[in-house]
Coordinates of C-alpha atoms (C1' of nucleotides) in Angstrom, one line a residue:
Chain A
M1 CA 52.9 55.2 93.2
A2 CA 54.7 52.1 92.6
P3 CA 53.4 49.6 89.9
R4 CA 51.0 47.4 91.7
P5 CA 52.7 44.8 94.4
P6 CA 51.8 41.1 94.6
A7 CA 48.7 40.8 96.7
H8 CA 50.2 39.3 99.6
T9 CA 52.5 42.1 100.2
R10 CA 49.6 44.3 101.2
K11 CA 49.2 45.2 104.6
Y12 CA 45.6 45.1 104.5
P13 CA 44.3 42.9 102.0
C14 CA 40.3 43.3 101.3
E15 CA 39.7 40.2 103.2
R16 CA 40.9 41.8 105.9
C17 CA 40.0 45.5 105.8
P18 CA 39.9 47.2 109.1
L19 CA 36.5 48.8 108.2
R20 CA 34.8 45.6 107.9
N21 CA 34.9 45.3 111.5
L22 CA 32.6 48.2 111.9
E23 CA 29.2 48.3 112.0
I24 CA 28.5 51.3 110.4
F25 CA 29.7 49.9 107.4
R26 CA 27.9 47.7 104.8
P27 CA 29.4 44.5 104.1
F28 CA 30.2 43.6 100.7
K29 CA 29.0 40.6 98.6
R30 CA 31.4 38.2 98.0
E31 CA 32.0 38.8 94.3
E32 CA 31.9 42.7 95.2
L33 CA 34.5 42.0 97.4
E34 CA 36.5 40.2 94.9
F35 CA 36.2 42.8 92.4
V36 CA 37.1 45.5 94.7
S37 CA 40.1 43.6 95.8
H38 CA 40.9 43.4 91.9
L39 CA 40.4 47.2 91.6
K40 CA 42.7 47.8 94.3
T41 CA 46.4 49.0 93.2
G42 CA 48.0 50.1 96.0
E43 CA 48.3 51.2 99.6
L44 CA 49.1 55.0 100.7
T45 CA 50.6 56.3 103.8
A46 CA 50.2 60.0 104.2
E47 CA 51.8 61.8 107.0
A48 CA 49.8 64.7 109.0
G49 CA 50.0 67.5 107.2
T50 CA 50.8 66.3 103.5
T51 CA 48.7 67.4 100.7
I52 CA 46.9 64.4 99.1
M53 CA 45.3 66.1 96.4
A54 CA 45.5 69.2 95.2
E55 CA 42.8 71.6 93.3
G56 CA 43.0 71.6 89.6
S57 CA 45.0 68.5 89.1
H58 CA 43.0 65.8 87.7
S59 CA 44.3 62.9 89.7
A60 CA 45.0 59.0 88.3
H61 CA 43.6 57.8 91.8
L62 CA 40.8 57.1 94.1
L63 CA 41.6 56.7 97.5
T64 CA 39.6 55.3 100.0
V65 CA 40.7 56.3 104.1
L66 CA 41.1 53.2 106.0
S67 CA 42.5 55.2 109.3
G68 CA 43.3 58.8 110.0
W69 CA 41.9 62.3 109.5
G70 CA 42.1 64.9 106.8
F71 CA 40.0 67.7 105.3
R72 CA 38.8 68.8 101.9
Y73 CA 39.0 72.4 101.2
K74 CA 39.2 75.6 98.9
L75 CA 41.5 78.6 99.1
L76 CA 40.4 82.1 97.7
E77 CA 43.0 84.4 96.3
N78 CA 43.6 86.5 99.4
G79 CA 44.4 83.2 101.0
N80 CA 41.4 82.5 102.7
R81 CA 40.5 79.1 103.3
Q82 CA 37.2 77.1 103.5
I83 CA 37.3 73.7 105.0
L84 CA 34.3 71.9 102.9
N85 CA 34.3 68.8 105.2
V86 CA 36.2 66.5 107.3
I87 CA 37.2 63.3 106.3
L88 CA 37.4 60.0 108.2
P89 CA 37.7 56.0 107.7
G90 CA 35.4 54.9 104.8
D91 CA 35.4 58.3 103.2
F92 CA 36.1 58.1 99.5
I93 CA 38.4 60.7 97.7
G94 CA 38.7 61.9 94.3
L95 CA 35.2 61.1 93.0
Q96 CA 35.2 64.7 91.6
G97 CA 38.4 64.3 89.7
A98 CA 37.7 61.2 88.5
I99 CA 34.0 62.0 87.0
M100 CA 34.6 65.6 86.2
D101 CA 38.0 66.5 84.4
E102 CA 39.6 68.1 87.6
M103 CA 39.5 68.5 91.0
Q104 CA 38.1 71.7 92.3
H105 CA 39.3 71.1 95.8
S106 CA 42.2 70.0 97.8
V107 CA 42.6 67.5 100.5
E108 CA 45.2 67.2 103.2
A109 CA 45.7 65.1 105.8
L110 CA 45.2 66.3 109.5
S111 CA 46.8 63.0 111.1
D112 CA 48.7 60.3 109.9
M113 CA 46.5 58.2 107.1
F114 CA 46.6 54.9 106.1
L115 CA 44.5 55.0 102.5
C116 CA 43.4 52.3 99.8
V117 CA 44.6 53.2 96.3
F118 CA 42.2 52.5 93.4
E119 CA 43.0 53.1 89.6
R120 CA 40.5 55.8 88.3
E121 CA 40.8 54.1 84.6
R122 CA 39.0 51.2 86.1
L123 CA 36.0 53.2 87.6
W124 CA 34.4 52.3 84.3
E125 CA 34.4 48.6 84.6
L126 CA 32.8 48.9 88.4
Y127 CA 29.9 50.9 86.5
R128 CA 29.8 48.2 84.0
D129 CA 30.1 44.7 85.9
H130 CA 28.8 45.9 89.2
P131 CA 25.9 48.0 89.3
G132 CA 25.8 47.3 93.1
L133 CA 29.1 49.1 93.8
A134 CA 28.0 51.9 91.4
F135 CA 24.9 52.5 93.2
D136 CA 27.0 52.3 96.3
I137 CA 29.3 55.1 94.9
T138 CA 26.1 57.1 94.1
W139 CA 25.1 56.8 97.4
L140 CA 28.2 57.9 98.8
A141 CA 28.2 61.1 96.5
S142 CA 24.4 61.7 97.8
R143 CA 25.5 62.0 101.2
E144 CA 28.0 63.9 100.5
E145 CA 25.8 66.0 99.2
Q146 CA 23.3 65.9 102.3
V147 CA 26.1 67.0 104.6
L148 CA 27.2 69.9 102.7
D149 CA 23.6 70.8 102.8
E150 CA 23.5 70.9 106.7
H151 CA 27.0 72.3 106.7
L152 CA 25.6 75.3 104.4
L153 CA 22.2 75.8 106.6
N154 CA 24.8 75.7 109.5
L155 CA 26.9 78.8 108.1
G156 CA 23.9 80.3 106.9
Q157 CA 21.4 80.4 109.5
R158 CA 23.1 79.8 112.9
T159 CA 25.0 82.0 115.4
A160 CA 28.2 81.1 116.3
A161 CA 28.0 79.3 119.2
A162 CA 25.1 77.0 117.6
R163 CA 27.4 76.7 114.8
T164 CA 30.0 75.5 116.8
A165 CA 28.1 73.2 118.9
F166 CA 26.9 71.8 115.7
L167 CA 30.4 71.1 114.3
L168 CA 31.6 69.4 117.3
L169 CA 28.5 67.1 117.3
F170 CA 28.9 66.1 113.7
L171 CA 32.4 65.3 113.9
F172 CA 32.2 63.5 117.2
S173 CA 29.3 61.2 115.9
R174 CA 30.9 60.6 113.0
A175 CA 34.3 59.5 114.9
Q176 CA 31.9 57.5 117.0
D177 CA 30.4 55.6 114.3
R178 CA 33.8 54.5 113.6
G179 CA 35.0 53.4 116.8
M180 CA 37.7 56.5 117.2
T181 CA 36.0 57.4 120.4
R182 CA 36.1 56.4 124.2
G183 CA 33.0 57.5 126.1
A184 CA 32.7 61.2 125.7
S185 CA 36.1 61.8 124.2
V186 CA 38.3 61.7 121.1
T187 CA 41.5 62.5 120.0
F188 CA 40.8 65.5 118.0
P189 CA 43.7 66.7 115.4
L190 CA 42.1 69.7 114.6
T191 CA 43.2 73.2 115.3
Q192 CA 40.9 76.3 116.4
Q193 CA 42.2 77.3 113.1
H194 CA 40.8 74.5 111.4
V195 CA 37.2 75.1 113.0
A196 CA 37.6 78.8 112.2
D197 CA 38.1 77.7 108.6
M198 CA 35.3 75.6 108.7
L199 CA 32.6 77.8 110.3
G200 CA 33.7 80.9 108.5
L201 CA 34.5 82.4 111.6
S202 CA 37.9 84.1 112.4
L203 CA 40.3 82.9 114.8
V204 CA 40.0 85.1 118.0
H205 CA 36.0 84.5 117.7
T206 CA 36.2 81.0 117.1
N207 CA 38.9 81.0 120.7
R208 CA 36.1 83.1 122.5
T209 CA 33.4 81.0 121.3
L210 CA 35.0 77.6 122.4
N211 CA 35.9 79.0 125.6
Q212 CA 32.1 80.0 126.3
L213 CA 31.0 76.5 125.6
A214 CA 34.1 75.5 128.0
R215 CA 32.8 77.6 130.7
K216 CA 29.2 76.4 130.4
K217 CA 30.7 72.8 130.9
L218 CA 29.4 71.7 127.5
I219 CA 32.7 70.6 126.3
A220 CA 36.3 70.3 127.4
W221 CA 39.2 70.5 124.9
Q222 CA 42.8 70.3 125.9
D223 CA 45.8 68.4 124.5
R224 CA 44.4 67.2 121.6
T225 CA 41.5 65.7 123.0
L226 CA 37.8 66.8 123.0
R227 CA 35.5 65.8 125.3
L228 CA 31.7 66.4 125.0
L229 CA 30.6 67.1 128.8
D230 CA 27.1 67.7 127.9
R231 CA 26.2 66.4 124.9
D232 CA 22.2 67.1 125.5
A233 CA 22.8 70.7 126.0
L234 CA 25.1 70.9 122.7
A235 CA 22.4 69.3 120.8
D236 CA 19.7 71.5 122.2
L237 CA 21.8 74.6 121.3
A238 CA 22.7 73.6 118.1
N239 CA 19.1 71.8 116.8
W240 CA 20.9 68.7 116.4
D241 CA 18.9 65.6 115.5
D242 CA 20.4 62.6 117.0
T243 CA 19.2 60.3 114.6
V244 CA 20.6 57.1 114.7
S245 CA 23.4 56.5 112.1
V246 CA 22.3 54.1 109.0
Q247 CA 24.9 51.7 107.7
R248 CA 27.0 53.2 105.1
P249 CA 28.5 51.5 101.8
Y250 CA 32.3 52.1 101.3
I251 CA 34.6 50.7 98.3
Chain B
M1 CA -0.2 62.1 89.9
A2 CA -2.4 60.3 87.6
P3 CA -1.5 56.7 86.2
R4 CA 0.8 56.4 83.2
P5 CA -1.0 57.9 80.3
P6 CA -0.3 56.7 76.6
A7 CA 2.9 58.1 75.6
H8 CA 1.5 59.8 72.9
T9 CA -0.6 62.1 75.1
R10 CA 2.7 63.3 76.2
K11 CA 3.2 66.9 75.5
Y12 CA 7.4 66.4 75.7
P13 CA 8.1 62.8 74.4
C14 CA 11.5 62.5 75.0
E15 CA 12.3 62.4 71.3
R16 CA 11.0 65.7 71.3
C17 CA 12.4 66.9 74.6
P18 CA 12.8 70.7 75.1
L19 CA 16.1 70.3 76.8
R20 CA 17.7 68.4 73.5
N21 CA 18.3 71.7 71.6
L22 CA 20.8 73.3 74.0
E23 CA 23.9 72.9 73.6
I24 CA 24.7 72.5 77.1
F25 CA 23.2 69.1 77.3
R26 CA 24.9 66.0 76.2
P27 CA 22.9 64.1 73.7
F28 CA 21.7 60.5 74.6
K29 CA 22.8 57.2 72.5
R30 CA 19.5 56.0 70.8
E31 CA 19.2 53.2 73.4
E32 CA 19.6 55.5 75.9
L33 CA 16.8 57.6 74.9
E34 CA 14.7 54.9 74.6
F35 CA 15.2 53.5 78.0
V36 CA 14.6 57.0 79.2
S37 CA 11.5 57.3 77.5
H38 CA 10.4 53.7 79.0
L39 CA 11.6 55.2 82.7
K40 CA 9.4 58.4 82.1
T41 CA 6.0 57.9 83.6
G42 CA 4.5 61.2 83.1
E43 CA 4.9 64.8 83.1
L44 CA 4.1 67.3 86.0
T45 CA 2.8 71.0 86.1
A46 CA 3.6 73.0 89.3
E47 CA 2.8 76.5 89.7
A48 CA 4.8 79.0 91.4
G49 CA 5.1 78.8 94.8
T50 CA 4.1 75.1 95.0
T51 CA 6.1 72.5 97.1
I52 CA 7.0 70.0 94.9
M53 CA 9.0 68.0 97.5
A54 CA 8.9 68.0 101.1
E55 CA 11.5 67.1 103.9
G56 CA 11.3 64.0 105.6
S57 CA 9.3 62.2 102.6
H58 CA 10.3 59.6 100.7
S59 CA 8.8 60.7 97.4
A60 CA 7.8 58.1 95.0
H61 CA 9.2 60.2 92.2
L62 CA 12.3 61.3 90.6
L63 CA 11.8 64.2 88.4
T64 CA 13.9 66.4 85.7
V65 CA 13.1 70.1 85.0
L66 CA 11.8 70.8 81.7
S67 CA 11.3 74.5 82.1
G68 CA 11.3 77.1 84.8
W69 CA 13.1 77.8 88.1
G70 CA 12.7 76.1 91.8
F71 CA 14.6 75.8 94.9
R72 CA 15.7 73.1 97.2
Y73 CA 16.0 74.6 101.0
K74 CA 15.9 73.4 104.6
L75 CA 14.2 75.1 107.3
L76 CA 15.4 75.6 111.1
E77 CA 13.3 75.3 114.0
N78 CA 13.1 78.8 114.5
G79 CA 11.7 79.3 111.1
N80 CA 15.1 80.4 109.5
R81 CA 15.2 79.3 105.9
Q82 CA 18.5 78.3 103.9
I83 CA 18.2 78.0 100.3
L84 CA 20.4 75.2 99.2
N85 CA 20.5 75.8 95.3
V86 CA 18.5 77.1 92.8
I87 CA 17.1 74.4 90.3
L88 CA 17.0 74.9 86.8
P89 CA 16.0 73.3 83.4
G90 CA 18.1 70.0 83.1
D91 CA 18.3 69.4 87.0
F92 CA 17.4 66.1 88.5
I93 CA 15.2 66.1 91.8
G94 CA 14.9 63.5 94.5
L95 CA 17.8 61.6 94.2
Q96 CA 18.2 61.8 97.5
G97 CA 14.9 60.5 98.6
A98 CA 15.6 57.8 96.1
I99 CA 18.8 56.6 97.5
M100 CA 18.7 57.2 100.9
D101 CA 15.4 57.1 103.0
E102 CA 14.0 60.1 102.5
M103 CA 14.4 63.8 101.7
Q104 CA 16.6 65.9 104.0
H105 CA 15.3 69.1 102.3
S106 CA 12.3 70.4 100.6
V107 CA 11.9 71.8 97.2
E108 CA 9.8 74.6 95.8
A109 CA 8.5 76.3 92.5
L110 CA 9.8 80.0 92.0
S111 CA 8.0 80.1 88.4
D112 CA 5.6 77.8 87.0
M113 CA 7.3 74.7 86.4
F114 CA 7.0 71.8 83.8
L115 CA 8.8 68.4 84.8
C116 CA 9.3 64.8 83.7
V117 CA 8.5 62.2 86.1
F118 CA 10.1 59.1 86.7
E119 CA 9.3 56.2 88.8
R120 CA 11.8 55.6 91.7
E121 CA 11.3 51.8 91.7
R122 CA 13.2 51.5 88.4
L123 CA 16.0 53.3 89.6
W124 CA 17.6 50.3 90.0
E125 CA 17.0 49.1 86.4
L126 CA 18.8 51.7 85.0
Y127 CA 22.0 50.9 87.3
R128 CA 21.7 47.3 86.1
D129 CA 21.0 48.0 82.2
H130 CA 22.6 51.1 81.3
P131 CA 25.9 51.8 83.1
G132 CA 26.1 54.9 81.1
L133 CA 23.2 56.4 82.4
A134 CA 24.1 55.3 86.0
F135 CA 27.5 57.0 85.5
D136 CA 25.7 60.1 84.2
I137 CA 23.5 60.3 87.6
T138 CA 26.8 60.1 89.3
W139 CA 28.2 62.9 87.4
L140 CA 25.3 65.1 88.3
A141 CA 25.3 64.2 92.3
S142 CA 29.2 65.0 91.9
R143 CA 28.7 68.1 90.1
E144 CA 26.1 69.5 92.6
E145 CA 28.7 68.4 95.3
Q146 CA 31.1 70.8 93.7
V147 CA 28.6 73.5 93.3
L148 CA 27.8 73.2 97.2
D149 CA 31.7 73.3 97.6
E150 CA 31.4 76.5 96.3
H151 CA 28.5 78.1 97.8
L152 CA 30.1 76.8 101.2
L153 CA 33.0 79.0 100.3
N154 CA 31.0 82.0 99.5
L155 CA 29.2 82.0 102.5
G156 CA 32.1 81.5 104.8
Q157 CA 35.0 83.3 103.1
R158 CA 33.3 86.2 101.3
T159 CA 32.0 89.4 102.4
A160 CA 28.4 90.6 101.4
A161 CA 28.8 92.3 98.3
A162 CA 31.3 89.8 96.7
R163 CA 29.1 87.1 97.9
T164 CA 26.2 88.6 96.3
A165 CA 28.1 89.3 93.1
F166 CA 29.0 85.8 92.9
L167 CA 25.6 84.5 93.5
L168 CA 23.9 86.6 90.9
L169 CA 27.1 85.6 88.3
F170 CA 26.5 82.1 89.1
L171 CA 22.7 82.2 88.5
F172 CA 22.8 84.2 85.2
S173 CA 25.5 81.8 83.6
R174 CA 23.4 79.0 84.6
A175 CA 20.4 80.5 83.0
Q176 CA 22.7 81.7 80.3
D177 CA 23.6 78.0 79.3
R178 CA 20.1 77.1 79.3
G179 CA 19.0 79.9 77.1
M180 CA 17.0 81.7 79.4
T181 CA 18.9 85.2 78.8
R182 CA 18.8 87.7 76.4
G183 CA 22.1 89.5 76.2
A184 CA 22.7 90.6 79.6
S185 CA 19.3 90.3 81.0
V186 CA 17.3 87.4 82.4
T187 CA 13.8 87.1 83.6
F188 CA 14.4 86.7 87.3
P189 CA 11.9 85.3 89.6
L190 CA 13.7 85.3 92.7
T191 CA 12.9 87.8 95.4
Q192 CA 15.1 89.8 98.1
Q193 CA 14.2 87.5 100.3
H194 CA 15.2 84.5 98.4
V195 CA 18.7 85.9 97.9
A196 CA 19.2 86.7 101.6
D197 CA 18.1 83.2 102.7
M198 CA 20.6 81.7 100.1
L199 CA 23.3 84.0 101.1
G200 CA 22.8 84.1 105.1
L201 CA 22.2 87.6 105.1
S202 CA 19.4 89.6 106.4
L203 CA 16.9 90.9 104.3
V204 CA 17.7 94.3 104.9
H205 CA 21.1 93.8 104.5
T206 CA 20.5 92.2 101.2
N207 CA 18.6 95.0 100.0
R208 CA 21.6 97.4 101.2
T209 CA 24.2 95.3 99.4
L210 CA 22.0 95.1 95.9
N211 CA 21.4 98.6 95.9
Q212 CA 25.2 99.2 96.3
L213 CA 26.2 96.9 93.5
A214 CA 23.4 99.2 91.4
R215 CA 24.6 102.4 92.4
K216 CA 27.9 101.2 91.2
K217 CA 26.4 100.4 87.9
L218 CA 27.1 96.4 88.2
I219 CA 23.8 95.6 88.0
A220 CA 20.4 96.6 87.5
W221 CA 17.2 94.5 88.9
Q222 CA 13.7 95.9 88.5
D223 CA 10.4 94.4 87.3
R224 CA 11.6 90.8 87.8
T225 CA 14.5 91.5 85.3
L226 CA 18.0 91.3 86.4
R227 CA 20.8 92.9 84.4
L228 CA 24.2 92.5 84.6
L229 CA 25.6 95.7 83.6
D230 CA 29.2 95.1 84.2
R231 CA 29.9 91.7 84.2
D232 CA 33.8 92.0 84.5
A233 CA 33.6 94.1 87.5
L234 CA 31.2 91.8 89.2
A235 CA 33.5 88.9 88.5
D236 CA 36.6 90.9 89.5
L237 CA 34.5 91.8 93.0
A238 CA 33.6 87.9 93.4
N239 CA 36.8 86.3 92.4
W240 CA 35.0 84.4 89.6
D241 CA 36.3 81.9 87.1
D242 CA 34.5 82.5 84.0
T243 CA 35.3 79.2 82.8
V244 CA 33.4 77.9 79.7
S245 CA 30.5 75.6 80.9
V246 CA 31.1 71.9 79.7
Q247 CA 28.4 69.6 78.5
R248 CA 26.3 68.1 81.1
P249 CA 24.4 64.8 81.1
Y250 CA 20.4 64.5 82.1
I251 CA 18.2 62.0 82.3
Chain C
dC1 C1' -10.8 100.7 98.7
dG2 C1' -8.3 97.2 101.5
dG3 C1' -5.0 93.8 102.1
dG4 C1' -1.1 91.5 100.8
dC5 C1' 3.4 91.5 98.8
dC6 C1' 7.7 93.5 98.5
dC7 C1' 11.2 97.1 98.8
dT8 C1' 13.3 100.7 100.8
dT9 C1' 15.6 103.5 104.5
dG10 C1' 16.7 105.3 109.3
dA11 C1' 18.3 104.0 114.1
dA12 C1' 20.2 101.4 117.5
dT13 C1' 22.1 97.5 118.8
dT14 C1' 24.8 93.3 118.6
dC15 C1' 28.0 90.2 116.5
dT16 C1' 31.9 89.6 114.6
dC17 C1' 36.3 91.1 113.0
dT18 C1' 41.3 93.0 113.3
dC19 C1' 45.0 94.3 115.2
dA20 C1' 48.3 93.9 118.7
dA21 C1' 50.5 91.5 122.3
dA22 C1' 51.4 88.0 125.4
dC23 C1' 51.6 83.4 127.0
dA24 C1' 52.2 78.3 127.0
dA25 C1' 54.0 73.8 124.9
dT26 C1' 57.1 71.8 121.9
dG27 C1' 61.2 71.3 119.6
dT28 C1' 65.7 72.3 117.8
dG29 C1' 70.3 73.3 117.7
dG30 C1' 74.5 75.1 120.3
Chain D
dC1 C1' 70.7 72.4 129.9
dC2 C1' 69.5 76.8 127.8
dA3 C1' 68.3 80.2 124.1
dC4 C1' 65.3 80.5 120.3
dA5 C1' 61.9 79.6 117.1
dT6 C1' 57.6 77.6 116.3
dT7 C1' 52.9 76.5 116.4
dG8 C1' 48.7 77.0 118.9
dT9 C1' 46.0 79.7 122.4
dT10 C1' 44.4 83.6 125.0
dT11 C1' 42.8 88.4 126.1
dG12 C1' 42.0 93.8 125.1
dA13 C1' 40.7 97.2 122.7
dG14 C1' 38.4 99.6 118.7
dA15 C1' 36.7 99.5 114.2
dG16 C1' 33.4 97.4 111.2
dA17 C1' 30.1 94.5 109.5
dA18 C1' 25.4 92.7 109.8
dT19 C1' 21.1 92.5 112.6
dT20 C1' 16.8 94.0 114.6
dC21 C1' 13.3 96.9 115.0
dA22 C1' 10.3 99.9 112.8
dA23 C1' 8.2 102.5 109.6
dG24 C1' 6.6 104.1 105.1
dG25 C1' 6.2 103.4 100.1
dG26 C1' 4.9 101.1 95.8
dC27 C1' 2.2 97.9 93.5
dC28 C1' -1.1 94.5 92.2
dC29 C1' -5.4 92.1 92.9
dG30 C1' -9.9 90.7 94.6

DNA sequence: CGGGCCCTTGAATTCTCTCAAACAATGTGG
DNA sequence: CCACATTGTTTGAGAGAATTCAAGGGCCCG
């Protein structure tokens, strides 16, 4: 990472952060905005397929996603991969690495991504001087915990079809909150292998399950575009609560 | 919960908190101890089998476990239960309810438990006046996230035998850190149904898998006592990293 | 003694995986 | 423009894993 460039060279100074236009994100107070702007040390572009953080490293950076898709994962010795969650705009990356000693998972870009870079060392200043922001970070960690709880329930207790329906609804509505959908469609950068690795299913079985959902006209997925054709039926299949998304903070 | 009793009626005033004797827990600074003592509003005894917090409620309390075992879980409409994690001394309960609007999971006591009660409303004071403690809370949330990541990997990518071995090692070493083991034995208040609900396996299959581990002389489990007979073989089976536990904070 | 809870076992069924092969779409270099 | 490699999807078939259903046993407690 280059040393901090003058703020005016930033593509997205915090005052014009693209996330600020989305209803899903809670607006900053003025002094918080100033502090976050001061915390920011750079910007990062990652091409699809790039590893952004590696398990075992203790990254010097905290990142906030401004655009694009990524995912967090862990590998087993035998090469099996478990995708832990998909990462979307507003998500905060690297907290584990900043708080514990090292990252216990890796992060990879699914599409080209644009990210905001913060110095890990300054996290302490944030806790000391901006309890509201500290609270926001805890909010984010707590929300991620909630999501993981839901995924655990999904893997442990649902059948392959329900599990898949749940995942697609989950990803779609997260994308929707971020203005990345058009009607019932999203540009969807995952492959079936990613879905399989997220659900703990084999690729073959994932394929058959997806085709089964497509045959029943619940979804259509071609050319990197996912369409939810019958959201109610999907929600029903997956026991999905269609609760309204509340505003969330970001850093 | 009774209104705050005078501090001297406490069974465990914070200065004599039983957790302070355990190496696994990071000691407080003096002023932190004072503040936490002031934050504490009571104590709670829960009998085995009691529901301590219910999904959907927005509990007024934050709890720290002083002794005993419990678990967090979610239910599906069909009655299926996913146990998300086991709760042991030092664990902090109810953060989700305090930060988001309501709890998305329930908590039940596995054995008799003794807990420390904090007023949820005062959490904000903690963030405002004690950034070190705020950081500790984030640490705990972040650590729980890490554990959930590991469980997701466990459910998604390991076979029943490896999954079971992993869980037993996980629980045993957590109990060990808290001084609850004697040699290779723990008093283990879970039933096979709990293990099944934690691993996403049926009771019958869990039983067969446990018996298989017992037949291979890796474990012995009778009379609420679990013994790890061959920890190396278990670790090998489960791809277990026997990393030394680092000190953790508590509130 | 009866009821409840937990563990155990057998048998049949269903789900999911692995192996193997083929196909489509895309991009590259010759 | 074609041959070829690469990546992602699809299908069939057989094997293996895990589930369900059913029943019995042990133990504790009222």
